[in-house]
Coordinates of C-alpha atoms and ligand atoms in Angstrom, one line a residue:
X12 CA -4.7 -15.1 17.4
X13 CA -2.3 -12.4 16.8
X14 CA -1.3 -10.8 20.3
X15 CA 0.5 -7.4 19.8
X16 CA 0.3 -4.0 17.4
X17 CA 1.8 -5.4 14.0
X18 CA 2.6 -3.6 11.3
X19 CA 2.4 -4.7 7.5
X20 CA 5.4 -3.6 5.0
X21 CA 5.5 -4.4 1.3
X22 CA 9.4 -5.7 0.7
X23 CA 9.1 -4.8 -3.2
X24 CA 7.7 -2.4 -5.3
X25 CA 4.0 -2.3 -4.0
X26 CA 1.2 -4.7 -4.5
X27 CA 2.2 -7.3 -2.9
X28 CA -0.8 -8.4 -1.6
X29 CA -1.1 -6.5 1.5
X30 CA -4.8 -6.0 1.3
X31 CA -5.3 -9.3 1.6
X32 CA -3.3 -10.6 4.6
X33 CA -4.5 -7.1 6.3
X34 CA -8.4 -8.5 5.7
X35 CA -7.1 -12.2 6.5
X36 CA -6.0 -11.0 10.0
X37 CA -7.8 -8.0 10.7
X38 CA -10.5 -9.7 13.1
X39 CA -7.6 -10.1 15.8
X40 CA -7.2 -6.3 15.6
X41 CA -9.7 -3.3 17.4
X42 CA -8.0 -0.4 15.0
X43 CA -6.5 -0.4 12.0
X44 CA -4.3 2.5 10.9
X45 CA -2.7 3.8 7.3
X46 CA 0.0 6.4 8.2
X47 CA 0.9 7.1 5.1
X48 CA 0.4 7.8 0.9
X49 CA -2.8 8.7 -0.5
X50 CA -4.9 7.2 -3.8
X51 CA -1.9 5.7 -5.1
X52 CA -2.4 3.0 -3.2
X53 CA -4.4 -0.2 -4.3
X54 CA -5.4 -2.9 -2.3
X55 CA -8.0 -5.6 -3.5
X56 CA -10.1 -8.2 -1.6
X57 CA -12.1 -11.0 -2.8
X58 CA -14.3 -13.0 -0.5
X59 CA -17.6 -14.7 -1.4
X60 CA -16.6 -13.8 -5.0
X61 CA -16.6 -10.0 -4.3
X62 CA -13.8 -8.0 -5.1
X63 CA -13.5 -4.7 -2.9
X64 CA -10.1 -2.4 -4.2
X65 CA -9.1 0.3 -1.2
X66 CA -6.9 3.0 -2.1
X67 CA -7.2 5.5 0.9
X68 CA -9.6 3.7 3.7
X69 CA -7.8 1.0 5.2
X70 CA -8.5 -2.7 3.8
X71 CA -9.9 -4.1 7.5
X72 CA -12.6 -2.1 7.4
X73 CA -14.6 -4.5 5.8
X74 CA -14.9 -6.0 9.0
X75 CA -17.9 -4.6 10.3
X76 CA -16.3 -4.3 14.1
X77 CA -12.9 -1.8 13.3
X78 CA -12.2 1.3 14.2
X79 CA -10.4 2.9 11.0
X80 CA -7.7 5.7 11.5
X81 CA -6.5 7.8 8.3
X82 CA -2.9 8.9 10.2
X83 CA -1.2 12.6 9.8
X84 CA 1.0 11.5 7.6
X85 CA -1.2 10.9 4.4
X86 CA -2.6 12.6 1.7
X87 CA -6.4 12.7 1.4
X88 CA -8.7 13.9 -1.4
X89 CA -12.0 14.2 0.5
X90 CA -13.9 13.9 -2.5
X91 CA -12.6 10.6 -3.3
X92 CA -12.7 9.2 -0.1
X93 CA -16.4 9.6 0.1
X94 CA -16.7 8.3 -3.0
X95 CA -14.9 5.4 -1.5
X96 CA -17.0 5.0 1.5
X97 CA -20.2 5.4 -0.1
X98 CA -19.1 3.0 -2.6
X99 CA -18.9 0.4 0.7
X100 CA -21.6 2.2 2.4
X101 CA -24.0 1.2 -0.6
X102 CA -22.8 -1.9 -0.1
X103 CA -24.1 -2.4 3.6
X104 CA -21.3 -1.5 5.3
X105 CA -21.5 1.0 8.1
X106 CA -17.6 3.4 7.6
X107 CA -18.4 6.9 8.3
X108 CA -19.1 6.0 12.0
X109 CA -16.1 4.2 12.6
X110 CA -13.3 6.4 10.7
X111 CA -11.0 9.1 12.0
X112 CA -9.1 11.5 10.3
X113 CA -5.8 13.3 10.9
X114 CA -6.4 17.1 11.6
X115 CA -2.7 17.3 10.2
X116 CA -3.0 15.2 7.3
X117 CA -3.0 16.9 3.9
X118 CA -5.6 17.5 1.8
X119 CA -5.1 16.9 -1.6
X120 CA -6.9 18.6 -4.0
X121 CA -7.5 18.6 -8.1
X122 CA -4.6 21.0 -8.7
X123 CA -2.0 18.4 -7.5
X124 CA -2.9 16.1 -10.1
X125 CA -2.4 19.4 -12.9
X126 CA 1.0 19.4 -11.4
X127 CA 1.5 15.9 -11.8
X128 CA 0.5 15.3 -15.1
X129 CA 1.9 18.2 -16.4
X130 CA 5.9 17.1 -14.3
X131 CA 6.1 14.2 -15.5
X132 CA 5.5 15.5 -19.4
X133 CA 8.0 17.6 -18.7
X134 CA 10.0 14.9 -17.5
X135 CA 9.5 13.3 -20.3
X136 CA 11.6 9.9 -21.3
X137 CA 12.9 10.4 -17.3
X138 CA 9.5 10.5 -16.4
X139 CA 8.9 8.3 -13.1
X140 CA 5.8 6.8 -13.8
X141 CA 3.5 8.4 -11.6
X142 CA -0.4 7.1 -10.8
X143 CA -0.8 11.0 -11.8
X144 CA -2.7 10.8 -8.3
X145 CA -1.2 14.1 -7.3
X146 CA 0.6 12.2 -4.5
X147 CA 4.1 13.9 -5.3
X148 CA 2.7 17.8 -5.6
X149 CA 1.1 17.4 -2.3
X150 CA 3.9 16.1 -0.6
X151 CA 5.6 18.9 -2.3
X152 CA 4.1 21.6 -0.6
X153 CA 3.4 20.2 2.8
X154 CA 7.4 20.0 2.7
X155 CA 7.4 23.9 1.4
X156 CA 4.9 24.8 4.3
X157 CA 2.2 26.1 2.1
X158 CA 0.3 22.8 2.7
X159 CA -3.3 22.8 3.4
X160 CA -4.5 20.4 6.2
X161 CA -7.6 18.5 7.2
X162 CA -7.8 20.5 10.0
X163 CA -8.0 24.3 7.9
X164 CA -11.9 23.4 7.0
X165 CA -13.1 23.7 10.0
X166 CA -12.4 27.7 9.5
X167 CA -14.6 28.5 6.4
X168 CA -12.3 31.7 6.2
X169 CA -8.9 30.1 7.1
X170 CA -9.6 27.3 4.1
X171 CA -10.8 29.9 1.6
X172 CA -7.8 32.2 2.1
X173 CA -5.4 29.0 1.8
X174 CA -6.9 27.7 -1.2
X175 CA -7.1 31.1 -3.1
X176 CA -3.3 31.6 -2.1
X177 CA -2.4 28.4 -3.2
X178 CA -3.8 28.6 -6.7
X179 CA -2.3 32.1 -7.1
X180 CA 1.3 30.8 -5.7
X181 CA 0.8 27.8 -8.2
X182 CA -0.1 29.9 -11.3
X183 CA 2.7 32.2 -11.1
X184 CA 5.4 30.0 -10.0
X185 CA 4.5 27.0 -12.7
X186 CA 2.8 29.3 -15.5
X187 CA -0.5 27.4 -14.8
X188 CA -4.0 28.2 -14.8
X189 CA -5.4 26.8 -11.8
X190 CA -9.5 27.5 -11.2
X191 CA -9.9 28.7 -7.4
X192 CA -13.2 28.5 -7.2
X193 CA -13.8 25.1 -8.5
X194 CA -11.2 23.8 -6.1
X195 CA -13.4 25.4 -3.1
X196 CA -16.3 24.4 -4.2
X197 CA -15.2 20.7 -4.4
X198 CA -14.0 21.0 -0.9
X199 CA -17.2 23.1 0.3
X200 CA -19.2 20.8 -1.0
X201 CA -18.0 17.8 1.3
X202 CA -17.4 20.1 4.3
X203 CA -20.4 18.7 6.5
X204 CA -19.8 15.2 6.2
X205 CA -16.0 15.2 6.6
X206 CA -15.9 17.6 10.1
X207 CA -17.2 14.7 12.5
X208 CA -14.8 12.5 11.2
X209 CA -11.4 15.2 11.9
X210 CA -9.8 14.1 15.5
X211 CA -6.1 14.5 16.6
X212 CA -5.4 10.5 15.7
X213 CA -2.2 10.8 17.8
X214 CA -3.8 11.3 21.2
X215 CA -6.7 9.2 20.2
X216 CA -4.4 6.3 18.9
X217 CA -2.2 6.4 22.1
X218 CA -4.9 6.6 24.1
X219 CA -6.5 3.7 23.0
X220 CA -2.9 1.7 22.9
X221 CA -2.8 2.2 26.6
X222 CA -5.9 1.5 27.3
X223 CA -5.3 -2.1 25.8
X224 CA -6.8 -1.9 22.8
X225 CA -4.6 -3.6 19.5
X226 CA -3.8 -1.6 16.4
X227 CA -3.1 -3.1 12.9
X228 CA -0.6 -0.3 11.1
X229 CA -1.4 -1.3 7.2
X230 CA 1.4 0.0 5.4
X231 CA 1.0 1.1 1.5
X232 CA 3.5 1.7 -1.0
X233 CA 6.8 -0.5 -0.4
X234 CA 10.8 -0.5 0.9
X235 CA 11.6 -0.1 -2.4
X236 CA 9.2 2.8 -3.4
X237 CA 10.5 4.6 -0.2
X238 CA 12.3 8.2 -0.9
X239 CA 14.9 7.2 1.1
X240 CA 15.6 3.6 0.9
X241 CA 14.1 3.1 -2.3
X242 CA 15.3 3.1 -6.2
X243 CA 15.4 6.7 -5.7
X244 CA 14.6 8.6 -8.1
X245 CA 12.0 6.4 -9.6
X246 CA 10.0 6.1 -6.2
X247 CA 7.1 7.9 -4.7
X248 CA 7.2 11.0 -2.7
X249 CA 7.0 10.0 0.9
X250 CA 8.2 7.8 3.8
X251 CA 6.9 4.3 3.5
X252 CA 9.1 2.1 5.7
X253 CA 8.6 0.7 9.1
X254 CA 9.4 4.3 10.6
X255 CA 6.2 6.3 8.7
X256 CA 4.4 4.0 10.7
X257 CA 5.8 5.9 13.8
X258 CA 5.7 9.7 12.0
X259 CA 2.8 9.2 10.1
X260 CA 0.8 8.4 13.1
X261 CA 2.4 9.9 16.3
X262 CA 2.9 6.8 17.7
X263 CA 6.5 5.6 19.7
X264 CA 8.5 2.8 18.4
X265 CA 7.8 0.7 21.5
X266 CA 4.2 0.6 20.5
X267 CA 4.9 -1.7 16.8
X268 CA 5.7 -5.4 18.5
X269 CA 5.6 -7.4 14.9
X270 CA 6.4 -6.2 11.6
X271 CA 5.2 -8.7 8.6
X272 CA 6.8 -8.0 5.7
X273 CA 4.4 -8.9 2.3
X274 CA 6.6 -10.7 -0.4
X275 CA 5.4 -11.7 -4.1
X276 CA 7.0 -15.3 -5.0
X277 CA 8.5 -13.0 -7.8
X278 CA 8.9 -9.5 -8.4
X279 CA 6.6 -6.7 -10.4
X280 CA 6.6 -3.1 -10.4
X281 CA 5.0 -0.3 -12.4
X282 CA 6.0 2.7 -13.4
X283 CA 9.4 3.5 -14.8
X284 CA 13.1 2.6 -12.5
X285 CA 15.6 0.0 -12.7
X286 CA 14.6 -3.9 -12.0
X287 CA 17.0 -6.0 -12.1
X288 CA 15.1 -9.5 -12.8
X289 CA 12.6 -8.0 -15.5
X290 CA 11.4 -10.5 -17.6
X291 CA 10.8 -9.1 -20.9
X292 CA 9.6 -11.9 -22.9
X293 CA 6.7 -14.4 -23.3
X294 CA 7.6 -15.9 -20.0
X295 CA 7.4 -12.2 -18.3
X296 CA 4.0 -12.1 -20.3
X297 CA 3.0 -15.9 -19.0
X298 CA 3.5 -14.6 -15.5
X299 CA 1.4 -10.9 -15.7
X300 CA -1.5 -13.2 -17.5
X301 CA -1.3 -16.1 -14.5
X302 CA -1.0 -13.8 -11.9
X303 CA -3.7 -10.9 -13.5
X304 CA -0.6 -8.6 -12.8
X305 CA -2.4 -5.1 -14.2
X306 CA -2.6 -1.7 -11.5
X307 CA -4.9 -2.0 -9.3
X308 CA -5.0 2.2 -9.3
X309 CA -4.4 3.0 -12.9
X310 CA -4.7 -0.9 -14.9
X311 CA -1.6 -0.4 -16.1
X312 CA 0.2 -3.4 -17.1
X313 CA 2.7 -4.8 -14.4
X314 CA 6.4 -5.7 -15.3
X315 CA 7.1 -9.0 -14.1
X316 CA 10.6 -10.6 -12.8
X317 CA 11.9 -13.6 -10.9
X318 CA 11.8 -13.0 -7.1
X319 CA 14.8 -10.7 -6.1
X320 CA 16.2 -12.1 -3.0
X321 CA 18.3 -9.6 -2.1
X322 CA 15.9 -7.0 -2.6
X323 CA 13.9 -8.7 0.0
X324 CA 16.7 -9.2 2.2
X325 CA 17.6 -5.6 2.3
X326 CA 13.9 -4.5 3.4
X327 CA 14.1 -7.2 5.9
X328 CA 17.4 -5.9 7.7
X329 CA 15.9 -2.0 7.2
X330 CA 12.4 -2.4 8.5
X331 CA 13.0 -5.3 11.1
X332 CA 10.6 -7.7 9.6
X333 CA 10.3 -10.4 12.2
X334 CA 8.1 -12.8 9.6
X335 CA 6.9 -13.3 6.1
X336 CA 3.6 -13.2 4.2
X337 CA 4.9 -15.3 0.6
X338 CA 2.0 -14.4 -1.6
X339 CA 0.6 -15.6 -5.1
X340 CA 3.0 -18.9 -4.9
X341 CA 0.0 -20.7 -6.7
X342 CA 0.9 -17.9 -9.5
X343 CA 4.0 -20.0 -10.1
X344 CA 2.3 -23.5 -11.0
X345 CA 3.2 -25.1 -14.5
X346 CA 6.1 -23.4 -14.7
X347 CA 9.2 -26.3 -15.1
X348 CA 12.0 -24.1 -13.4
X349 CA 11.8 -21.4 -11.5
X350 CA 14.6 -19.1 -10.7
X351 CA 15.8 -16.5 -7.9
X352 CA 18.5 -13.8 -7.8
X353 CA 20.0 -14.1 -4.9
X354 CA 23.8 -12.8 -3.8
X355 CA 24.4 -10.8 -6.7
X356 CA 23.4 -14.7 -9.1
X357 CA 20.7 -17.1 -10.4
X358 CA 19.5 -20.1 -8.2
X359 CA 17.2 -22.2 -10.0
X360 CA 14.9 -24.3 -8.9
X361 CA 12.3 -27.2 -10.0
X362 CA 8.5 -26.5 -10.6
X363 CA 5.5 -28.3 -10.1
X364 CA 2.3 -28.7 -11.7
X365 CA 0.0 -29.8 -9.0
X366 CA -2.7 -26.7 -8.8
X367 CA -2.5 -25.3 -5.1
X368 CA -6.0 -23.7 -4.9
X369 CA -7.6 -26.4 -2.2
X370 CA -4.6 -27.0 0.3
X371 CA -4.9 -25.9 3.6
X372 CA -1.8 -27.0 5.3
X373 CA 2.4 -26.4 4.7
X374 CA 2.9 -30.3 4.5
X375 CA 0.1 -30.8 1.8
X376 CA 1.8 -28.6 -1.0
X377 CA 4.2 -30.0 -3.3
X378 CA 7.6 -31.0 -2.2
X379 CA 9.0 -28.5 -5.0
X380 CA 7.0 -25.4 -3.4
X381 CA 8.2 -26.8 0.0
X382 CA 11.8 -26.7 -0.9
X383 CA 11.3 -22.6 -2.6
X384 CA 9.6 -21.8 0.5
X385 CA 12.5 -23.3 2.7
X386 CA 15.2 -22.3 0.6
X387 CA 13.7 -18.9 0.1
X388 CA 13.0 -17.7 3.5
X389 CA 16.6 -18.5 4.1
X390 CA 17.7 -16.4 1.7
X391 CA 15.3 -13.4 2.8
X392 CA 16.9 -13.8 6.8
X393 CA 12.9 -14.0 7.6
X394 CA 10.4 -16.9 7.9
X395 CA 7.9 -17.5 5.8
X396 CA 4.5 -17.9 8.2
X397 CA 1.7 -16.9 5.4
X398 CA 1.8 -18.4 2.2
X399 CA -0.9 -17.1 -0.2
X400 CA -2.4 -19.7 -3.0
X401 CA -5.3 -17.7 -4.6
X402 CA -6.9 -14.6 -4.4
X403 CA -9.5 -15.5 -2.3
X404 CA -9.4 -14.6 1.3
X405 CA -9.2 -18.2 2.4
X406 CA -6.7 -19.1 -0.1
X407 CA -3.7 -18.7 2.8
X408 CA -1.7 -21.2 4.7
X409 CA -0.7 -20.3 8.1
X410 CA 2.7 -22.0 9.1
X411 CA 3.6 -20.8 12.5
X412 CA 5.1 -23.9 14.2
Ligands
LIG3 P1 -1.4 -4.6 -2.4 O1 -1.4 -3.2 -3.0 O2 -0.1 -5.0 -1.8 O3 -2.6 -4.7 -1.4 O4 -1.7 -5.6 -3.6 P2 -2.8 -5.4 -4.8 O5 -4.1 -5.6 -4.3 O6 -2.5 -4.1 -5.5 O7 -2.3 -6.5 -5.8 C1 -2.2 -7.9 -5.4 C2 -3.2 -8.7 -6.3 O8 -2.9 -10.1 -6.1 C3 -4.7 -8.5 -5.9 O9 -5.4 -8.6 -7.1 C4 -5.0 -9.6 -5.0 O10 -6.3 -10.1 -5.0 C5 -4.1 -10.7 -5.6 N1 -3.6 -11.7 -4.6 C6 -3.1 -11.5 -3.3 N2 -2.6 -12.7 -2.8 C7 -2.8 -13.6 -3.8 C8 -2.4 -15.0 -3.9 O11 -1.8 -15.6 -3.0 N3 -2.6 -15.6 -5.1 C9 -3.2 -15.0 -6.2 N4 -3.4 -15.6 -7.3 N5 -3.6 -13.7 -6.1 C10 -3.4 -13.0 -4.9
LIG4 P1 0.3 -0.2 -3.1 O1 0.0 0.3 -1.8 C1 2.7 -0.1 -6.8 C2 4.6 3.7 -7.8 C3 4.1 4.3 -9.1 C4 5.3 5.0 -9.5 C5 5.9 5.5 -8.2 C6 5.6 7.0 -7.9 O2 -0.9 -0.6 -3.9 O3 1.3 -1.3 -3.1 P2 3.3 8.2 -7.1 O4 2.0 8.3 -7.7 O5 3.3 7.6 -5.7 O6 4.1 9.5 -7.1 O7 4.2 7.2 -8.0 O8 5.4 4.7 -7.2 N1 3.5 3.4 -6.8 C7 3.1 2.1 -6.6 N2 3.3 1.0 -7.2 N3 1.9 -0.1 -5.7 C8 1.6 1.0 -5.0 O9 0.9 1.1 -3.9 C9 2.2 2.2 -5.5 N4 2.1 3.5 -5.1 C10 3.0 4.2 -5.9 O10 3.7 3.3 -10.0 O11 6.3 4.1 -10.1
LIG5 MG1 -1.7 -2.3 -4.8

């Protein structure tokens, strides 16, 4: 039973695996918060052969007791997010009555994704490699104080006005043709169902902190897909570190006790930027196959890489990561060396060939995955108290002694 607010930060380039350690330990939580990103996320979940992918609502609300909380500092498409939770809500699941959204958050609408699209063709060969989820153009004007929040459509008048000078402000400055009135409608359209959900999450959140009550902060996005502290520029367009959990939710520092940092036993990332351990051969192809490594957003094919140690390191020292989930190790099986970067060189080490799917317990996997784990973890400054081996939700080894 976990005892105090944690937070959840990918050490990579995103999809990690942090849907599913957020699901695995959820049930210790009473809220679970996303402070940050939009759609671009993708989280999946499979239990009882179901899979279930998340990209705005946070993961743990599959369990049927949380309280969800869509922070100030995200990016929301209305439309999509009840497409999301009808999706669940057809499903059985009961989510409009337990989510809040940020009055400050921003809305994201249709023309952000125009925007997208059409920068990175003009980008071109420097292109970053967007999910063309309008993520960037959002953020874009929310830092140019034109954005529109969550909070305008509770005016009919002030959302109207906002929308219409928007699209005008857009057409002239980027020569575009943006449609007004189908971007109103959209947003009229989900009005109703979206105005018992708006609260000012800050107070609510601190509120319920005080009171006792334990949040899980599920972090999207990862260190190294942060604006500051990532491969900048190849990196999205907001704060995703430990301290968006803070901004992107009104919350005080004091408040995060644990931060679990989610590490792949190697490395992929989509989307264009540099990465150092790419693997662009039949082995790199061996790994994305094994490991299903295509976008869990977009299905675009993953790059694959050994595990970049220092990489991991480095998000460790920034965002205070106190322990490790090491996920997908079972992805690694048949495979006769296995090799990490780590201090600027190549370590190798031995495989195994034992499959992992049924083990339960630290001491029952093979002495080669023991010794990665060991020698890893060292490397990383961080131990390693998850170890994933399978998609599955039970397919985890807790090691905390
Ligand atoms: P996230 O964005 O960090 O939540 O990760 P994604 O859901 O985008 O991608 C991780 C993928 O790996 C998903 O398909 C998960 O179901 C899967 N996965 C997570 N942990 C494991 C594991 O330990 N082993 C295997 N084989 N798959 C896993
Ligand atoms: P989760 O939460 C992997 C990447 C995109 C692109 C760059 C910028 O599932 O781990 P954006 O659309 O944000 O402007 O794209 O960031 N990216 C992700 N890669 N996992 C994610 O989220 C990502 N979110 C954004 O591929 O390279
Ligand atoms: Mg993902």
């Amino acid at each position: 039973m976990i005892q105090q607010n944690t937070a959840i930060i990918g050490t990579q380039w995103g999809d990690e695996g942090k849907g599913k350690l957020v699901d695995a330990i959820a049930s210790d939580f009473d809220i679970i918060a996303r402070s940050t990103g939009g759609s671009n996320a993708g989280h999946t979940i499979v239990t009882n052969n179901k899979k279930y992918v998340f990209h705005l609502l946070p993961s743990g609300m599959l369990h049927n007791d949380i309280i969800g909380v869509i922070g100030n500092g995200t990016v929301v498409h209305l439309l999509d997010l009840l497409k999301e939770i009808d999706e669940l809500e057809g499903l059985g699941l009961d989510i409009l009555n337990r989510l809040k959204i940020s009055d400050r958050a921003h809305l994201l609408l249709d023309y952000h994704r125009e925007i997208d699209r059409k920068l990175e063709e003009l980008k071109g060969a420097d292109k970053v490699g967007t999910t063309k989820k309008g993520i960037g153009p959002c953020y874009t004007d929310k830092a140019m104080r034109i954005g529109i929040r969550v909070g305008d459509i509770e005016d009919i008048g002030i959302i109207k006005e906002k929308v219409k000078n928007n699209c005008e402000f857009h057409n002239q400055t980027l020569g575009l043709d943006l449609d007004t009135d189908a971007e109103l409608k959209n947003v009229l359209s989900v009005r109703e169902r979206i105005l018992p959900l708006i609260t000012d999450t800050r107070f609510w959140l601190n509120e319920k902190i005080s009171g006792g009550k334990k949040v899980l902060f599920e972090g999207a996005q990862a260190h190294h897909l942060d604006i500051d502290h990532g491969t900048y520029p190849f990196v999205t367009s907001s704060a995703v570190t430990v301290g968006s959990v803070c901004t992107g939710l009104g919350i005080p520092p004091k408040h995060i006790s644990n931060v679990i940092g989610i590490t792949k036993a190697y490395t992929t990332r989509v989307g264009e930027g540099p990465f150092k351990t790419e693997l662009k051969n039949t082995l790199g192809e061996k790994i994305r196959e094994a490991g299903k490594e295509f976008g869990s957003t977009t299905g675009r094919p993953r790059r694959c890489g050994w595990l970049d140690a220092d990489a991991v390191r480095e998000s460790v020292i920034i965002n205070g990561i106190d322990e490790i989930n090491l996920t997908k190790l079972d992805v690694l099986t048949d495979l006769q060396e296995i090799k990490v970067f780590y201090n600027g060189e190549y370590r190798v080490f031995s495989g195994w060939d034992d499959e992992l799917g049924g083990v339960r317990e630290f001491k029952d996997l093979p002495k080669q995955a023991q010794t990665y784990i060991k020698e890893v973890e060292r490397m990383f400054g961080a131990r390693i108290t998850y170890v994933g081996i399978g998609q599955d939700r039970e397919d985890l080894i807790i090691r905390k002694s």
